PDB file of C-alpha atoms and ligand atoms in Angstrom:
ATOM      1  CA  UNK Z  14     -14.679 -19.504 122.347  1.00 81.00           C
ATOM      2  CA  UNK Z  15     -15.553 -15.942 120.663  1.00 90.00           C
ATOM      3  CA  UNK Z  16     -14.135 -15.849 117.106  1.00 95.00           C
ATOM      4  CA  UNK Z  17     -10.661 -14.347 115.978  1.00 97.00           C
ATOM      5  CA  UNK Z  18     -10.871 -11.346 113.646  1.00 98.00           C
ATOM      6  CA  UNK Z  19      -9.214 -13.991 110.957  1.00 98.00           C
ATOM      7  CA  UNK Z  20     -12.078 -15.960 111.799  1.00 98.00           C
ATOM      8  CA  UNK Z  21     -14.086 -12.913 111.119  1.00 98.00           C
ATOM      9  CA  UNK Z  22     -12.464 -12.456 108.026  1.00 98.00           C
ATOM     10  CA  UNK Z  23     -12.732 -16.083 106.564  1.00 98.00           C
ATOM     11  CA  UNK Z  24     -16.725 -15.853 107.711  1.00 98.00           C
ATOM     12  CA  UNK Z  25     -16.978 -12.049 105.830  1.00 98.00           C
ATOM     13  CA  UNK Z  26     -18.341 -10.482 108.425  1.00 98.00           C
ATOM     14  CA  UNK Z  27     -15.287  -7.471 108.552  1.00 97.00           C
ATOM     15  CA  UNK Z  28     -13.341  -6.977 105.359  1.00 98.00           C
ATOM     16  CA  UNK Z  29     -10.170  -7.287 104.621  1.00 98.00           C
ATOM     17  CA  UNK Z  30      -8.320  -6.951 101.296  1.00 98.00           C
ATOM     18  CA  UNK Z  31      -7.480 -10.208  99.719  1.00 98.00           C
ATOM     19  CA  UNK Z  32      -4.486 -11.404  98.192  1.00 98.00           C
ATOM     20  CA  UNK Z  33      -5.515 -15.111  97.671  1.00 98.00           C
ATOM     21  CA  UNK Z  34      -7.801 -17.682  98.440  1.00 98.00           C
ATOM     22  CA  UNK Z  35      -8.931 -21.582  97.825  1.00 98.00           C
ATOM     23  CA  UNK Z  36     -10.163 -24.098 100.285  1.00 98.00           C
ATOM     24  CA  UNK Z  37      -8.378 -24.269 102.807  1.00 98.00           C
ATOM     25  CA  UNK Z  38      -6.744 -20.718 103.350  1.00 98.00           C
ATOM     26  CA  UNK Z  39      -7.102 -16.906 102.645  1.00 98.00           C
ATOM     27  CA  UNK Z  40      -4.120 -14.415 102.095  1.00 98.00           C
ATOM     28  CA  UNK Z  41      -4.637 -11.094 102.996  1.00 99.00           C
ATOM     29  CA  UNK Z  42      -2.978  -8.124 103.339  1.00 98.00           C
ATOM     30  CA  UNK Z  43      -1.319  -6.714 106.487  1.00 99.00           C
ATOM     31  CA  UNK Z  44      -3.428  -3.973 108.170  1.00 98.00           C
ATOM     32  CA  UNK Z  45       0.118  -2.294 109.595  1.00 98.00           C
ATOM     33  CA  UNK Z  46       2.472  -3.478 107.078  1.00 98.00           C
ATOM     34  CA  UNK Z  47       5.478  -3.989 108.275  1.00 98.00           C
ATOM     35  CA  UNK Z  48       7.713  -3.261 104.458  1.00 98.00           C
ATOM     36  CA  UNK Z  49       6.171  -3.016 101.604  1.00 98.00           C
ATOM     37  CA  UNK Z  50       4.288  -6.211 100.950  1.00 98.00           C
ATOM     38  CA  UNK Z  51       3.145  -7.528 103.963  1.00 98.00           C
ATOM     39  CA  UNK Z  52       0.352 -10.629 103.454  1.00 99.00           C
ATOM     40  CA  UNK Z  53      -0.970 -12.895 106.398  1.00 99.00           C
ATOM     41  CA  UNK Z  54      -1.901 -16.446 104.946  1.00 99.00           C
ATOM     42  CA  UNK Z  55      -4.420 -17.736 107.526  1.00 98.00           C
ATOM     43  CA  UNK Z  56      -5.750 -21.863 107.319  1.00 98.00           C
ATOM     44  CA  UNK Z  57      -9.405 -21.385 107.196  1.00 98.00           C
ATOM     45  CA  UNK Z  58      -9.228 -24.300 109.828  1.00 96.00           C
ATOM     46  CA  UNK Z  59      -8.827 -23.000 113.348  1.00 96.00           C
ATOM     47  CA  UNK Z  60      -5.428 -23.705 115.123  1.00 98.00           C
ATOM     48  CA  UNK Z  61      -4.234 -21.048 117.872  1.00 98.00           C
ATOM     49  CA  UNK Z  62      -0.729 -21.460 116.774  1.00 98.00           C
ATOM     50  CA  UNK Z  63       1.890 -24.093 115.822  1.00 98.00           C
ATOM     51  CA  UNK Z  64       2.557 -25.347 118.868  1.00 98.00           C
ATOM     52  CA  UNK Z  65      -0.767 -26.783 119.293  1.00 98.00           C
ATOM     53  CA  UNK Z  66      -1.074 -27.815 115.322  1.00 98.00           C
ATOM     54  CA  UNK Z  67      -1.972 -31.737 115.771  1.00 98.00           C
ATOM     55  CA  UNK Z  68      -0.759 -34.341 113.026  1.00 98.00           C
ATOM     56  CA  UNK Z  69      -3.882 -34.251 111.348  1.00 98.00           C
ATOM     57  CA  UNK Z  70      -3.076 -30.755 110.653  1.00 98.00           C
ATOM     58  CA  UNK Z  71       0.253 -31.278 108.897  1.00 98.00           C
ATOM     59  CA  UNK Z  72      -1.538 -31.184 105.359  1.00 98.00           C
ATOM     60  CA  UNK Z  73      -2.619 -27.624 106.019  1.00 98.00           C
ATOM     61  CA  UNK Z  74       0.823 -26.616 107.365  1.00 98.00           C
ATOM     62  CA  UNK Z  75       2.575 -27.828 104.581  1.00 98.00           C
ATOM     63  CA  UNK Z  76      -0.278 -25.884 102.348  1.00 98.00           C
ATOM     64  CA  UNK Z  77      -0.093 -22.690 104.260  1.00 98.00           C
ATOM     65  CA  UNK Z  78       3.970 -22.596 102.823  1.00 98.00           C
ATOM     66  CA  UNK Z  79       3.302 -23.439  99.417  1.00 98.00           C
ATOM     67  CA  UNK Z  80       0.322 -20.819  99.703  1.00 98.00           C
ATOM     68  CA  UNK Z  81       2.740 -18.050 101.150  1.00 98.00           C
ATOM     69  CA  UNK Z  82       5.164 -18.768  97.966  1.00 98.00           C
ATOM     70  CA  UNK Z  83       1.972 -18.595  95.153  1.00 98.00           C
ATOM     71  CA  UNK Z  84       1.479 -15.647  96.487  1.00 98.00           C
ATOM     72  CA  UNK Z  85       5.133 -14.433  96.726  1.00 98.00           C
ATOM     73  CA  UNK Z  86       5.508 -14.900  92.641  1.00 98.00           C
ATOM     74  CA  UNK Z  87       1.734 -13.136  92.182  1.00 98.00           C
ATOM     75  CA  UNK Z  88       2.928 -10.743  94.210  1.00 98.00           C
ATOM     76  CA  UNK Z  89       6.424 -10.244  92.326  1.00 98.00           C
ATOM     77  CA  UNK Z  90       8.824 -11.039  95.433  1.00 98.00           C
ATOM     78  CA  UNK Z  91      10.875 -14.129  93.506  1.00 96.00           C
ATOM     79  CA  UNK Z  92      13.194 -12.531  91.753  1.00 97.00           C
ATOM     80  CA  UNK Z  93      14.777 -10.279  95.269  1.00 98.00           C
ATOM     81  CA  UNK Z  94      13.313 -12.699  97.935  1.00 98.00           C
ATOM     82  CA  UNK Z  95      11.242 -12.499 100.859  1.00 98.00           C
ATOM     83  CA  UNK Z  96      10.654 -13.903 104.089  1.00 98.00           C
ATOM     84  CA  UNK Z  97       8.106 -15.993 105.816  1.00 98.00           C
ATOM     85  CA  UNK Z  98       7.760 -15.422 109.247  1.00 98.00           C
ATOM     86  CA  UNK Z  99       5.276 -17.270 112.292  1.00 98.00           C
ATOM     87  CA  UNK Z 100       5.058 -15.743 115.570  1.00 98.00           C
ATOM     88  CA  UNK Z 101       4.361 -17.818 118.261  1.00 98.00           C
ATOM     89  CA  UNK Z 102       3.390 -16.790 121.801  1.00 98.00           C
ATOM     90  CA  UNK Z 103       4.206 -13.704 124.370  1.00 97.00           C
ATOM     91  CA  UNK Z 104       7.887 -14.097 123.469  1.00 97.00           C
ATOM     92  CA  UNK Z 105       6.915 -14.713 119.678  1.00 98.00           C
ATOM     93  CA  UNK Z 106       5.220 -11.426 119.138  1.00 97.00           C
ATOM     94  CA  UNK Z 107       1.681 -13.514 118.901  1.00 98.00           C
ATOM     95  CA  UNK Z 108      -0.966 -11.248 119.217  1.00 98.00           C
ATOM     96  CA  UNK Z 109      -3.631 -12.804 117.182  1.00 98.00           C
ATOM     97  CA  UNK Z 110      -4.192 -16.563 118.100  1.00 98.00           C
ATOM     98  CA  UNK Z 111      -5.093 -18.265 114.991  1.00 98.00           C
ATOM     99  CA  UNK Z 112      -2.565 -19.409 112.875  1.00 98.00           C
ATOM    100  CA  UNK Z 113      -0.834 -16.960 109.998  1.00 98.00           C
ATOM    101  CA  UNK Z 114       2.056 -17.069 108.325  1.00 98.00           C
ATOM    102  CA  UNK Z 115       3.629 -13.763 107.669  1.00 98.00           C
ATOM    103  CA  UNK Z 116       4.963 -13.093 104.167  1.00 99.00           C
ATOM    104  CA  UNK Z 117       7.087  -9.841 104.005  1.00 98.00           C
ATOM    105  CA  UNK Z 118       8.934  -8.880 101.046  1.00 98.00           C
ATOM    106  CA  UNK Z 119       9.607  -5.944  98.959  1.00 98.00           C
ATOM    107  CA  UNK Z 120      12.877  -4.232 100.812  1.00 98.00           C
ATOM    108  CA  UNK Z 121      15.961  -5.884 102.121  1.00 98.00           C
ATOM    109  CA  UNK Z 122      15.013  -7.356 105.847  1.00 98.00           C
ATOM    110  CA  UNK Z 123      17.445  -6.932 108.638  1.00 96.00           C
ATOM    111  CA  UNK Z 124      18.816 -10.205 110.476  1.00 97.00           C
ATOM    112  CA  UNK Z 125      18.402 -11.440 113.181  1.00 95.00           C
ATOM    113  CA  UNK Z 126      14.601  -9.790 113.742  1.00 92.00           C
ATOM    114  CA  UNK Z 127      14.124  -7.456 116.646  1.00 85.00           C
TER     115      UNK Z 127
HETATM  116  P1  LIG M 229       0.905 -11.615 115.057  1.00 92.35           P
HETATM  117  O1  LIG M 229       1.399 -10.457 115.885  1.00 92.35           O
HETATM  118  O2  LIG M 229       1.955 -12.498 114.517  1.00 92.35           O
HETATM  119  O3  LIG M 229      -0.198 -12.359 115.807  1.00 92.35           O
HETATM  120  O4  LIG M 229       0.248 -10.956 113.774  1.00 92.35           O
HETATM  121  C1  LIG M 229      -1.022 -10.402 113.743  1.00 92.35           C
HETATM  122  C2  LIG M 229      -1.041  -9.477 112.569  1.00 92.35           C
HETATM  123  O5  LIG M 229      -2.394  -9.243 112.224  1.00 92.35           O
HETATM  124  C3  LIG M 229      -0.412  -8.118 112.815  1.00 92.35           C
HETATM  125  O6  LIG M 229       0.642  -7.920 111.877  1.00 92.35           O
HETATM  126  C4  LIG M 229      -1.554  -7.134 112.608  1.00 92.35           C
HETATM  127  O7  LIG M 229      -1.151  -5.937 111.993  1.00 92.35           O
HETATM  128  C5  LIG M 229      -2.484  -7.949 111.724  1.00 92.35           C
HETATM  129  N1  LIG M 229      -3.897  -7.583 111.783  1.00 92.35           N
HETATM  130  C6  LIG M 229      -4.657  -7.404 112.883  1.00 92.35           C
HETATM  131  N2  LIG M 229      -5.924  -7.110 112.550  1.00 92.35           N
HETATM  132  C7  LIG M 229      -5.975  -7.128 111.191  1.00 92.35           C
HETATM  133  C8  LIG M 229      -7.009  -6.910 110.232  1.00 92.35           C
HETATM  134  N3  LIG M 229      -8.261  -6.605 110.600  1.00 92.35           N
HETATM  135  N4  LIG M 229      -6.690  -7.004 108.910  1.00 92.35           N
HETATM  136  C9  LIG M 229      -5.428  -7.306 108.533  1.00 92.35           C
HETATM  137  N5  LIG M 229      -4.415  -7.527 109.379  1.00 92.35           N
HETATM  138  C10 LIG M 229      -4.679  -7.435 110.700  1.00 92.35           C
END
């Protein structure tokens, strides 16, 4: 299976600019940010998307949250909010098939999404 660009990422071989990382995920920064902050936290562990996440992946689910919201307070979003967001297939808006959370923040977000 050819790599993902996140995959490409995590291995360094195209940059990206980082936001966090630790062992078992990297945060970076939305190429086409969708409001003003706009961070994709990726498991460095390849799953296409959360429907196919197994139960031996539910510690790295459960880290890929708590990893959005570190970054959320380094980033400055507490205090107004923010919103975590995971697309999942055609009708999801998927377009990059390796797990990422989405972690938007930094204006008022309109509900229900588009
Ligand atoms: P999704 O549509 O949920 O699969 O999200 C994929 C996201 O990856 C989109 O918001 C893209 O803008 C973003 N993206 C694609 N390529 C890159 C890249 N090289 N660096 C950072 N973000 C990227």
């Amino acid at each position: 299976m050819p790599k993902t660009i996140f995959q490409k990422i995590i291995d360094r071989e195209i940059p990206a600019k980082l936001a966090h990382e630790d062992e078992h995920c990297i945060a970076i920064h939305d190429i086409n940010p969708q409001a003003p902050v706009h961070v994709l936290v990726i498991p460095k562990r390849h799953i296409a998307r959360v429907a196919e996440a197994q139960a031996s992946d539910q510690a790295v689910l459960g880290h890929l949250l708590l990893s959005a919201a570190t970054v959320a307070r380094k980033l400055g979003l507490e205090a107004n909010g923010f919103r975590i967001v995971i697309n999942n297939g055609r009708d999801g808006g998927e377009t990059v098939p390796h797990l990422h959370v989405h972690l938007l923040g930094g204006r008022p977000l309109a509900w229900p999404p588009g």
